[in-house]
XYZ file of N, CA and C in Angstrom:
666
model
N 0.834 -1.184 0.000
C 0.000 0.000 0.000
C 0.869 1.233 0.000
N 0.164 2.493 -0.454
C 1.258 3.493 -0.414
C -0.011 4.686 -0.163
N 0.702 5.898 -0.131
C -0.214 6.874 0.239
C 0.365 8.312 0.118
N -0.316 9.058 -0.294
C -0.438 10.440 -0.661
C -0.876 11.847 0.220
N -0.067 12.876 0.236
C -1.060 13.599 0.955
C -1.016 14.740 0.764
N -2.008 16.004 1.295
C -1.885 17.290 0.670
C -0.498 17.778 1.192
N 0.014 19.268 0.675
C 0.984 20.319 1.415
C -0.209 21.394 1.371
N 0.766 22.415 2.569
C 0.036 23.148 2.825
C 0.068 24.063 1.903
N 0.845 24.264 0.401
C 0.851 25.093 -0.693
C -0.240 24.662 -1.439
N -1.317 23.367 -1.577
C -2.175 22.666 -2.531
C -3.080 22.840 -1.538
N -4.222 23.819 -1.339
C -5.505 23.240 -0.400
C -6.403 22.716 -0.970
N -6.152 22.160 -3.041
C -6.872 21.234 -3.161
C -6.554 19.882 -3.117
N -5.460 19.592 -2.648
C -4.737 18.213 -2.718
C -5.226 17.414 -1.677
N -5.811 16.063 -2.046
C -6.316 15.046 -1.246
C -5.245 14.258 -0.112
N -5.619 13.458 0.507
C -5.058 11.999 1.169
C -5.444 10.973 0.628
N -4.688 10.226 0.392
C -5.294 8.864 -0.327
C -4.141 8.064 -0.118
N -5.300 6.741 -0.217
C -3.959 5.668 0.411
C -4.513 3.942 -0.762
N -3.552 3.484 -1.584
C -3.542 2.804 -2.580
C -3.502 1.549 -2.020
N -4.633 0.856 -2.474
C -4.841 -0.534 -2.092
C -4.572 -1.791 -3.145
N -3.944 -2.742 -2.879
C -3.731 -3.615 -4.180
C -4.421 -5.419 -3.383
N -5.342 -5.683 -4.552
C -5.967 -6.603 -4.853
C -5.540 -8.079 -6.207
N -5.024 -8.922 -5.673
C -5.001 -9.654 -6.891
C -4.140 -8.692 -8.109
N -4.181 -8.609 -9.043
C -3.559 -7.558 -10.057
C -4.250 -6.303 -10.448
N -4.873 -5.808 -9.337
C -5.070 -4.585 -9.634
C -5.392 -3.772 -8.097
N -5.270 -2.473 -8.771
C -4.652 -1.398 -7.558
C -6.003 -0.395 -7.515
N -6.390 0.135 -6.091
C -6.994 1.477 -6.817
C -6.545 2.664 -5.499
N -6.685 3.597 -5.543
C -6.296 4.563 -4.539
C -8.084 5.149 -4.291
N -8.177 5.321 -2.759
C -9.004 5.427 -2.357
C -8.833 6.943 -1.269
N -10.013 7.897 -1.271
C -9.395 8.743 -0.684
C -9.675 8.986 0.910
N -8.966 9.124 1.898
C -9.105 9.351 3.316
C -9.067 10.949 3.559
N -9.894 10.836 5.148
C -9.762 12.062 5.700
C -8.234 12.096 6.353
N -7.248 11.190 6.986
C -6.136 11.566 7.181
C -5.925 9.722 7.794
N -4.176 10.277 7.308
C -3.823 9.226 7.814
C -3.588 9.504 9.238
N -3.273 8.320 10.672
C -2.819 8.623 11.840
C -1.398 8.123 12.127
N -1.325 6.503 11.553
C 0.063 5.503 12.320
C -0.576 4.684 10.876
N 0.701 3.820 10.949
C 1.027 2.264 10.744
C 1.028 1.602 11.248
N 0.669 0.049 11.825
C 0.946 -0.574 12.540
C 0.322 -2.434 11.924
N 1.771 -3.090 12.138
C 1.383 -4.163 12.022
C 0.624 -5.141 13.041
N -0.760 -5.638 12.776
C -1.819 -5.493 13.910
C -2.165 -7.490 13.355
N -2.453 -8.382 14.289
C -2.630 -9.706 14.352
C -4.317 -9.582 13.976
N -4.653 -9.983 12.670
C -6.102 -10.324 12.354
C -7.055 -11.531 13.092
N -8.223 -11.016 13.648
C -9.199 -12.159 14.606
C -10.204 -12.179 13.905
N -10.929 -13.371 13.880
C -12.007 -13.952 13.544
C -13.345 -13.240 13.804
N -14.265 -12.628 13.401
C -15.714 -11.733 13.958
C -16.314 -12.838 14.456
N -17.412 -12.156 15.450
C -18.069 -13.784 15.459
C -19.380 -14.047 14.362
N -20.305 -14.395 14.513
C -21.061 -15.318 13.810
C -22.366 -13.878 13.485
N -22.300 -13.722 14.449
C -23.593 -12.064 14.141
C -22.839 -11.294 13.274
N -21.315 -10.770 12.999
C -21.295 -9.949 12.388
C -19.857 -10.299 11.312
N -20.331 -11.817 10.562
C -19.012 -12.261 10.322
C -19.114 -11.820 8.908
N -20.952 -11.494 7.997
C -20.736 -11.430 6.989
C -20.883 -9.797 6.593
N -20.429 -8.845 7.849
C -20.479 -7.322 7.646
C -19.533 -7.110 6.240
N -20.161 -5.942 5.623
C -19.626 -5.641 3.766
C -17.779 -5.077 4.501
N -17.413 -5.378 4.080
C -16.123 -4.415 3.390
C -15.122 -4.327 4.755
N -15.456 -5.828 5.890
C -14.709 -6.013 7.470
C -13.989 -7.328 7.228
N -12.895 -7.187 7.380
C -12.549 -8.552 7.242
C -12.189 -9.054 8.491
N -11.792 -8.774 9.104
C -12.187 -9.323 11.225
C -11.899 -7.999 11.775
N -11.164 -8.384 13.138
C -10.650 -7.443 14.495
C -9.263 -7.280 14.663
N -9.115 -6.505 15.649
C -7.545 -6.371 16.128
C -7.910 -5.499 17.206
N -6.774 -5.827 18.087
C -6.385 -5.239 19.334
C -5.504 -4.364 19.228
N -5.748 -3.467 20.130
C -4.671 -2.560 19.643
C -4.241 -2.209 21.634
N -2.831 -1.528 21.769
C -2.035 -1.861 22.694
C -2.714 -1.483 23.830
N -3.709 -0.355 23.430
C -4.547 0.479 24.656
C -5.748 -0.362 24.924
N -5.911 -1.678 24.559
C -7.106 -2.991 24.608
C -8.046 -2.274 23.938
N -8.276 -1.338 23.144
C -9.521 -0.809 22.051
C -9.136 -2.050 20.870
N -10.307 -2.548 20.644
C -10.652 -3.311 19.698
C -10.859 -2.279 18.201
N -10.686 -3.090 17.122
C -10.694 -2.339 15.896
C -10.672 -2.752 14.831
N -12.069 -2.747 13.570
C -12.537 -3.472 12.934
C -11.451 -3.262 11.508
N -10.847 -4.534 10.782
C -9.862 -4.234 9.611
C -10.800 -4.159 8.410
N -10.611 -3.682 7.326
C -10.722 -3.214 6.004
C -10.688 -4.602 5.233
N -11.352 -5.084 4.511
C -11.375 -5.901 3.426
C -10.731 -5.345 2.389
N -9.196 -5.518 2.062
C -8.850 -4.749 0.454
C -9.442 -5.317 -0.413
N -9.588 -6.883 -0.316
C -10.189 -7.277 -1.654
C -11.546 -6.990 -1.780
N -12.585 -6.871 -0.970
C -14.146 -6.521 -1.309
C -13.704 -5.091 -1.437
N -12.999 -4.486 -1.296
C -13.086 -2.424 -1.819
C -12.727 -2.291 -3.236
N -11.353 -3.020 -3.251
C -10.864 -3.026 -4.407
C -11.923 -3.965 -5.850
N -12.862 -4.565 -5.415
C -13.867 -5.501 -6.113
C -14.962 -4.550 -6.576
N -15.349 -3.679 -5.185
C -16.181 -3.241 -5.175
C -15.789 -2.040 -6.266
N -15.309 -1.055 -5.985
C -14.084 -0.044 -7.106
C -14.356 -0.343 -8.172
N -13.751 -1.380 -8.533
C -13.410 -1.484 -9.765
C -14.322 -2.479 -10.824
N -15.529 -2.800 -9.843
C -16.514 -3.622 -10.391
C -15.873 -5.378 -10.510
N -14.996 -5.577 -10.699
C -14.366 -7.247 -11.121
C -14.912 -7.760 -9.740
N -14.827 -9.108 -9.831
C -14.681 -10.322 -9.214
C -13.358 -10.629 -8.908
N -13.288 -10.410 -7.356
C -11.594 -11.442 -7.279
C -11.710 -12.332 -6.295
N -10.494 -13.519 -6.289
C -10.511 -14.782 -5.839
C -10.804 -13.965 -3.989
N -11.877 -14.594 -3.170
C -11.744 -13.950 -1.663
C -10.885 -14.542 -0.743
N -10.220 -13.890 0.345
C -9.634 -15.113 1.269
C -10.556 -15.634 1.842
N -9.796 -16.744 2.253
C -10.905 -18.274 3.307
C -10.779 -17.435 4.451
N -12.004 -17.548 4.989
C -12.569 -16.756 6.142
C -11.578 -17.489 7.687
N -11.101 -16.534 8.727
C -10.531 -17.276 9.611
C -11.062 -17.633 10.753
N -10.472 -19.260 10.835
C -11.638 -19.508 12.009
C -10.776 -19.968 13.093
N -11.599 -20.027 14.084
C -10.183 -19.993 15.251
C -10.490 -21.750 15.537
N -9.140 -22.171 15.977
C -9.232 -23.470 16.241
C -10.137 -24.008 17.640
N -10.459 -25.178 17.229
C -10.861 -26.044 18.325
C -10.334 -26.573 19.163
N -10.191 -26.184 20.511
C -9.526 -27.205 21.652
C -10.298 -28.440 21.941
N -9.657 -29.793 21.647
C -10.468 -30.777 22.398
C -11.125 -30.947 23.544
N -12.319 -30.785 23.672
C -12.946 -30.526 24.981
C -14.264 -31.681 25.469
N -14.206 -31.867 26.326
C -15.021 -33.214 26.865
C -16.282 -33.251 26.605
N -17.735 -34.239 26.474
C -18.601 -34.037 26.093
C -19.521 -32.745 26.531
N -19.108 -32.251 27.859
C -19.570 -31.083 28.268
C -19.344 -30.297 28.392
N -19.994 -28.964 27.377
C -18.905 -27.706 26.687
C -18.295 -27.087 28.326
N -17.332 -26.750 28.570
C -16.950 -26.098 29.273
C -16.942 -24.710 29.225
N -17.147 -23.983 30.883
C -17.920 -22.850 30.812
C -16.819 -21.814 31.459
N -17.087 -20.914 30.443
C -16.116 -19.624 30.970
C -16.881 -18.318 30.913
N -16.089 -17.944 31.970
C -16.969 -15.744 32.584
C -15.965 -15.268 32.040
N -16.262 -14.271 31.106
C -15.575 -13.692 30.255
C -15.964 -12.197 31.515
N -14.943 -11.389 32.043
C -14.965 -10.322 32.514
C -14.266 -8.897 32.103
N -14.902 -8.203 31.410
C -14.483 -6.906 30.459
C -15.504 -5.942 30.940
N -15.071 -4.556 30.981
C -15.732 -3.110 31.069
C -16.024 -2.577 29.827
N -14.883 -3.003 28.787
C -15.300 -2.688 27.550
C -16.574 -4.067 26.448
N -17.397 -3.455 25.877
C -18.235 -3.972 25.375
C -17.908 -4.951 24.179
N -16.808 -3.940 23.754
C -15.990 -4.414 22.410
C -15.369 -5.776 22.532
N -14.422 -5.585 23.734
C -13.778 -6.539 24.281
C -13.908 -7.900 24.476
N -15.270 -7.579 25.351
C -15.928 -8.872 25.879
C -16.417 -9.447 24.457
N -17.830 -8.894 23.685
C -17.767 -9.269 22.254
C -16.903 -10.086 21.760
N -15.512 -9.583 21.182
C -14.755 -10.580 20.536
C -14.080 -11.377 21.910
N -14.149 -11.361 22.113
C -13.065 -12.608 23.366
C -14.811 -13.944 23.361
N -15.942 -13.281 23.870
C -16.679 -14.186 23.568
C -17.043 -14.776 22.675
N -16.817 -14.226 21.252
C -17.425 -14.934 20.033
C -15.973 -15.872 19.540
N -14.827 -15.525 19.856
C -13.241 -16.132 19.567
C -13.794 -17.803 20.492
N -14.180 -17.613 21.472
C -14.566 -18.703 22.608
C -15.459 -19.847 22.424
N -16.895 -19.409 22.150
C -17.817 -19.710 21.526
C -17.559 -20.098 20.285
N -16.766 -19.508 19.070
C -16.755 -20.463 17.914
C -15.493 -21.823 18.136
N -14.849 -21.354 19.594
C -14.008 -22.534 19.654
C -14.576 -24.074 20.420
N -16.088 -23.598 21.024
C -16.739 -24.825 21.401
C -17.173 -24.613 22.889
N -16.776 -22.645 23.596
C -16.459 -23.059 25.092
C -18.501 -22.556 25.260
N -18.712 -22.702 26.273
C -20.664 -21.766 26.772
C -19.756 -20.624 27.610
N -20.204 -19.478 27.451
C -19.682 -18.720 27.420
C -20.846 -17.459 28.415
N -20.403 -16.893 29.615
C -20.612 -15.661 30.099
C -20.487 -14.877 30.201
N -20.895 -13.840 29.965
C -20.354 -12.319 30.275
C -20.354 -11.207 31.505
N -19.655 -11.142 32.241
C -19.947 -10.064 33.386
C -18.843 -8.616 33.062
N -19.850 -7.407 33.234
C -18.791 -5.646 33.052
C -18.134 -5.488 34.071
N -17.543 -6.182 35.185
C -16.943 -5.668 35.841
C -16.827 -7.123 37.452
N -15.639 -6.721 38.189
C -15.361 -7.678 39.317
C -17.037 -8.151 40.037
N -17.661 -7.328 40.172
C -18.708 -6.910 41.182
C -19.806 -7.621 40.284
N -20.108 -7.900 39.368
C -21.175 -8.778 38.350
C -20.526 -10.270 38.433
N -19.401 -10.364 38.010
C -18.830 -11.160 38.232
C -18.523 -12.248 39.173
N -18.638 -10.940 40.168
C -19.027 -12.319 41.847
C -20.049 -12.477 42.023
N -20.946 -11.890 41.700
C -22.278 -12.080 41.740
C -22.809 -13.331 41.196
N -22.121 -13.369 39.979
C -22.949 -14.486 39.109
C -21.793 -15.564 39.672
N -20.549 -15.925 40.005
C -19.893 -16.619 40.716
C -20.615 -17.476 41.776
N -21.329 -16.420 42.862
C -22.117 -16.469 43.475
C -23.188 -17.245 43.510
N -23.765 -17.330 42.417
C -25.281 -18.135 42.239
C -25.113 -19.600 43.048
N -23.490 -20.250 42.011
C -23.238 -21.668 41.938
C -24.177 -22.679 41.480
N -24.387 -23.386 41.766
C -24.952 -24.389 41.398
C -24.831 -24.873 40.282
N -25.710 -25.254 39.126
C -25.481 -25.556 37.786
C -24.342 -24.270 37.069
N -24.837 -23.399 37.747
C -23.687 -22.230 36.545
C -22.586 -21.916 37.264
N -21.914 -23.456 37.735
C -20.749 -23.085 38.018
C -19.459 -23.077 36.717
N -18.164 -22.463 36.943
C -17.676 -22.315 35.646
C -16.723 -23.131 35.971
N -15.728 -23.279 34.956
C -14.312 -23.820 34.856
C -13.064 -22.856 34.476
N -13.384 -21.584 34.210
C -12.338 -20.772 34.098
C -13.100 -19.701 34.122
N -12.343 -18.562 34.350
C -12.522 -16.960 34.782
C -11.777 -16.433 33.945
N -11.857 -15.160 32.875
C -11.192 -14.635 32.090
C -11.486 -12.980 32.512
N -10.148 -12.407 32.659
C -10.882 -10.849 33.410
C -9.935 -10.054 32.943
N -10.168 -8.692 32.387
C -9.446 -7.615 32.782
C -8.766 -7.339 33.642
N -8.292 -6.375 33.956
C -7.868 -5.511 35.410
C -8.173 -4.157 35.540
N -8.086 -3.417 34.953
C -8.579 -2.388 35.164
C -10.070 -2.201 34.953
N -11.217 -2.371 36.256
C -12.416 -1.926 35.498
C -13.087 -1.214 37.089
N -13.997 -0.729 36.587
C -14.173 -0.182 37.968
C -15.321 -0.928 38.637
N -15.709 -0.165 40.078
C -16.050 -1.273 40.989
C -15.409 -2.216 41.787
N -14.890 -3.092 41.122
C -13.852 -4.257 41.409
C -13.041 -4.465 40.008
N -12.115 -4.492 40.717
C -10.712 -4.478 39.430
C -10.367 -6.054 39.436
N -9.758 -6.740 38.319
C -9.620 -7.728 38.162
C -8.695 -8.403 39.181
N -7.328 -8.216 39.765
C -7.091 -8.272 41.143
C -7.591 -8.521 42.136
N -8.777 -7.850 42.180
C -9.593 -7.727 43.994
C -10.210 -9.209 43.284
N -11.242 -8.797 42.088
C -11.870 -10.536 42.180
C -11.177 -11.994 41.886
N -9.620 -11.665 41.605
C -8.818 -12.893 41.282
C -8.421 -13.457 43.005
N -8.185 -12.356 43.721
C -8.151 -12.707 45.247
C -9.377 -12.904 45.874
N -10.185 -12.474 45.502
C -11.712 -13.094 46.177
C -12.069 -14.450 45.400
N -11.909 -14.944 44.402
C -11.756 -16.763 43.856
C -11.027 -17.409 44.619
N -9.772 -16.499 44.949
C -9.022 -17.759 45.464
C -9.216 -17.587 47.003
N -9.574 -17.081 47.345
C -9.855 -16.760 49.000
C -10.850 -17.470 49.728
N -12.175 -17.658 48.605
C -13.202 -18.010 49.177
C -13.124 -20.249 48.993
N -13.189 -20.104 49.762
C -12.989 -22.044 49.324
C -13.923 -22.695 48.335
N -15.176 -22.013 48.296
C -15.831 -22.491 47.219
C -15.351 -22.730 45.887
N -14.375 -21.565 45.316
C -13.985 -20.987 44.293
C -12.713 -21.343 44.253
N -11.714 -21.320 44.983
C -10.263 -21.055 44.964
C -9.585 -22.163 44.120
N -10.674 -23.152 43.789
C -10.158 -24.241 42.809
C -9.770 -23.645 41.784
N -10.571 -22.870 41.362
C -11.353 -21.888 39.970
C -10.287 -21.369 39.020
N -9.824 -21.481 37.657
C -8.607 -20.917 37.211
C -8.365 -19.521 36.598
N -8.118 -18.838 37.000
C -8.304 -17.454 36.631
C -6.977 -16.916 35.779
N -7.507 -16.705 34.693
C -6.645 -16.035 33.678
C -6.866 -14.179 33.246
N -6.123 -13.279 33.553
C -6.043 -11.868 33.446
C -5.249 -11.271 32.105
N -6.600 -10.988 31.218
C -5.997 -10.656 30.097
C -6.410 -8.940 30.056
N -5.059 -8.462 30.024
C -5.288 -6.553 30.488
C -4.270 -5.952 29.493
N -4.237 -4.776 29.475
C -3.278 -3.960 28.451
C -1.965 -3.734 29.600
N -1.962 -3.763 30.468
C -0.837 -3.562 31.437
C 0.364 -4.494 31.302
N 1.201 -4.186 30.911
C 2.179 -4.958 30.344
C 3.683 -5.171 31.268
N 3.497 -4.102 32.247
C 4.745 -4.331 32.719
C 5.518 -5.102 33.688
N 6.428 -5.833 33.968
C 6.259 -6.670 34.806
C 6.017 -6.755 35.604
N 5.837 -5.751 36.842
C 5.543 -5.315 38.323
C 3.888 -5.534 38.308
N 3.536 -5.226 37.063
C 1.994 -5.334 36.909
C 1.774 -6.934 36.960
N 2.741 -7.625 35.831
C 2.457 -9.037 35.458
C 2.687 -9.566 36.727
N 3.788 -9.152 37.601
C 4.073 -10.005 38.907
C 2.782 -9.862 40.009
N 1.975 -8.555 40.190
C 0.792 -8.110 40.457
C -0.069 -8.896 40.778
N -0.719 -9.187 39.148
C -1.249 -10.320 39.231
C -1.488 -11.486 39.716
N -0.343 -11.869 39.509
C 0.091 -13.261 39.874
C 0.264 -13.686 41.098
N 0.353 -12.526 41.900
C 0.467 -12.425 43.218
C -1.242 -12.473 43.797
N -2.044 -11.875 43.089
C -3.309 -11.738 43.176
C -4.124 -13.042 43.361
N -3.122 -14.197 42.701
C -4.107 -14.945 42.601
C -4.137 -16.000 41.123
N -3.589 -15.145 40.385
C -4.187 -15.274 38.751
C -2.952 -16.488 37.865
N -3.649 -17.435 37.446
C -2.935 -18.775 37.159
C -2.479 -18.790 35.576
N -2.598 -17.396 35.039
C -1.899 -16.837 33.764
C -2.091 -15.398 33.614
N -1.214 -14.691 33.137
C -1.661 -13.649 32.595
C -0.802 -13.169 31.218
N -1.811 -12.451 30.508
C -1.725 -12.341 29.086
C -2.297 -10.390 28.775
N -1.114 -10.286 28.044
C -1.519 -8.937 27.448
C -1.806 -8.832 25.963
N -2.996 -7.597 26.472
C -3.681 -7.773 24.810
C -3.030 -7.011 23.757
N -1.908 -6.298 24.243
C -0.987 -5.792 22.826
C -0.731 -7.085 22.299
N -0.443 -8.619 22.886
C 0.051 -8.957 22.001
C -1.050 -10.458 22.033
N -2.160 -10.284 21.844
C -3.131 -10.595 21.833
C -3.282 -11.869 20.894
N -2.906 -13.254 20.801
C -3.458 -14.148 19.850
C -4.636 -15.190 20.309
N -5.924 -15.523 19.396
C -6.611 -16.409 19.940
C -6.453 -17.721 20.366
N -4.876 -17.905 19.453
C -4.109 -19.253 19.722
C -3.613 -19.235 20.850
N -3.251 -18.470 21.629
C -2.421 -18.462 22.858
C -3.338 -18.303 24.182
N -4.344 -17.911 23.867
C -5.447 -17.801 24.839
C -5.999 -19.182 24.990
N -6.596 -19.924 23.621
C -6.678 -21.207 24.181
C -6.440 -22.502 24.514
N -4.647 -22.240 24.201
C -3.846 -22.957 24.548
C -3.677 -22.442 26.510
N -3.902 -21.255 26.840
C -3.700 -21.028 28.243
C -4.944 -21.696 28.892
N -6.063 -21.636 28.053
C -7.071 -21.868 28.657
C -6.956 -23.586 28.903
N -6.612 -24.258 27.899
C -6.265 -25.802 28.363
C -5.042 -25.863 29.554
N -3.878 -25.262 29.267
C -2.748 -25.590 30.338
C -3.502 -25.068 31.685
N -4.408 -24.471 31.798
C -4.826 -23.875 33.619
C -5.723 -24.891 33.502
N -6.394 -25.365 33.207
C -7.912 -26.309 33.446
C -7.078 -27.757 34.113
């Protein structure tokens, strides 16, 4: 890809940034460019897998989720042709016992939880959602049939931060079996040691975010 942009001597000169498809190119025009960044492509889930002109997700270092560009449906679309599409990506299957195993997906962001649950769910897991520590124990709480097999949480959210409820799993005897994995944008090690100190039987940052590595963690803690 390449890209173009005004000077401040041309105030009719565009931004545009050139997309190439199969053997052909077209330049398309933007309101501005911001960064570059080479970003790991995720799977949408199933509600919004056949959105026009998205070809999945990405994480980006600040845990904002962020939908990628289809070059080949723009460049199709452009230029009217038909081109060969890529095979849609699907995230692998962990072998899992006749009874789907159940995970609390815990995020403040909406986005977040979304893809981490639909990445989960197309891998075979039943899947919950709680916004924050404090929903989270709550529905912890119920027990009975909706008890889980893994805990997946942020850390930073408010109410209860992923910390306070990774030490309230393991504190309470009901729970403390319970495997709790902390996937947060906090990257540094004092943070990672944090954690771990908290309670938490992996932790994973979403700068560097793969669905492969999540449910490979999710088998090694179970």
């Amino acid at each position: 890809a390449a890209s173009t942009s005004a000077t401040p001597a041309d105030a009719d000169a565009v931004t545009t940034r050139v997309l190439a498809a199969s053997d052909r190119a077209v330049a398309f025009t933007v309101d501005e460019l911001y960064s570059e960044q080479e970003l790991v492509l995720k799977p949408l889930g199933v509600e919004i897998a056949g959105a026009q002109y998205v070809a999945g997700a990405a994480l980006l270092g600040s845990g904002d989720v962020i939908l990628m560009l289809d070059a080949n449906q723009l460049v199709r679309s452009a230029t009217g042709t038909r081109l060969p599409r890529r095979r849609a990506i699907e995230a692998p299957k962990p072998k899992l016992a006749e009874r789907k195993l159940r995970v609390l997906v815990v995020d403040d962001s909406i986005t977040t939880r979304t893809l981490e649950k639909n990445i989960l769910e197309t891998a075979g897991f039943d899947v919950r959602v709680a916004i924050d520590g404090v929903e989270a124990w709550s529905v912890l709480a119920e027990g009975g049939e909706r008890d889980f097999d893994v805990v997946i949480s942020d850390v930073e959210m408010p109410h209860m931060t992923g910390l306070e409820l990774a030490r309230r799993i393991k504190d309470e005897p009901r729970t403390s079996h319970l495997p709790v994995i902390l996937l947060t944008s906090l990257n540094k090690p004092e943070q990672r040691e944090a954690g771990l100190r908290a309670g938490a039987d992996a932790y994973l940052v979403k700068s560097t975010f793969d669905q492969d590595e999540l449910l490979r963690t999710i088998q090694s803690v179970l």
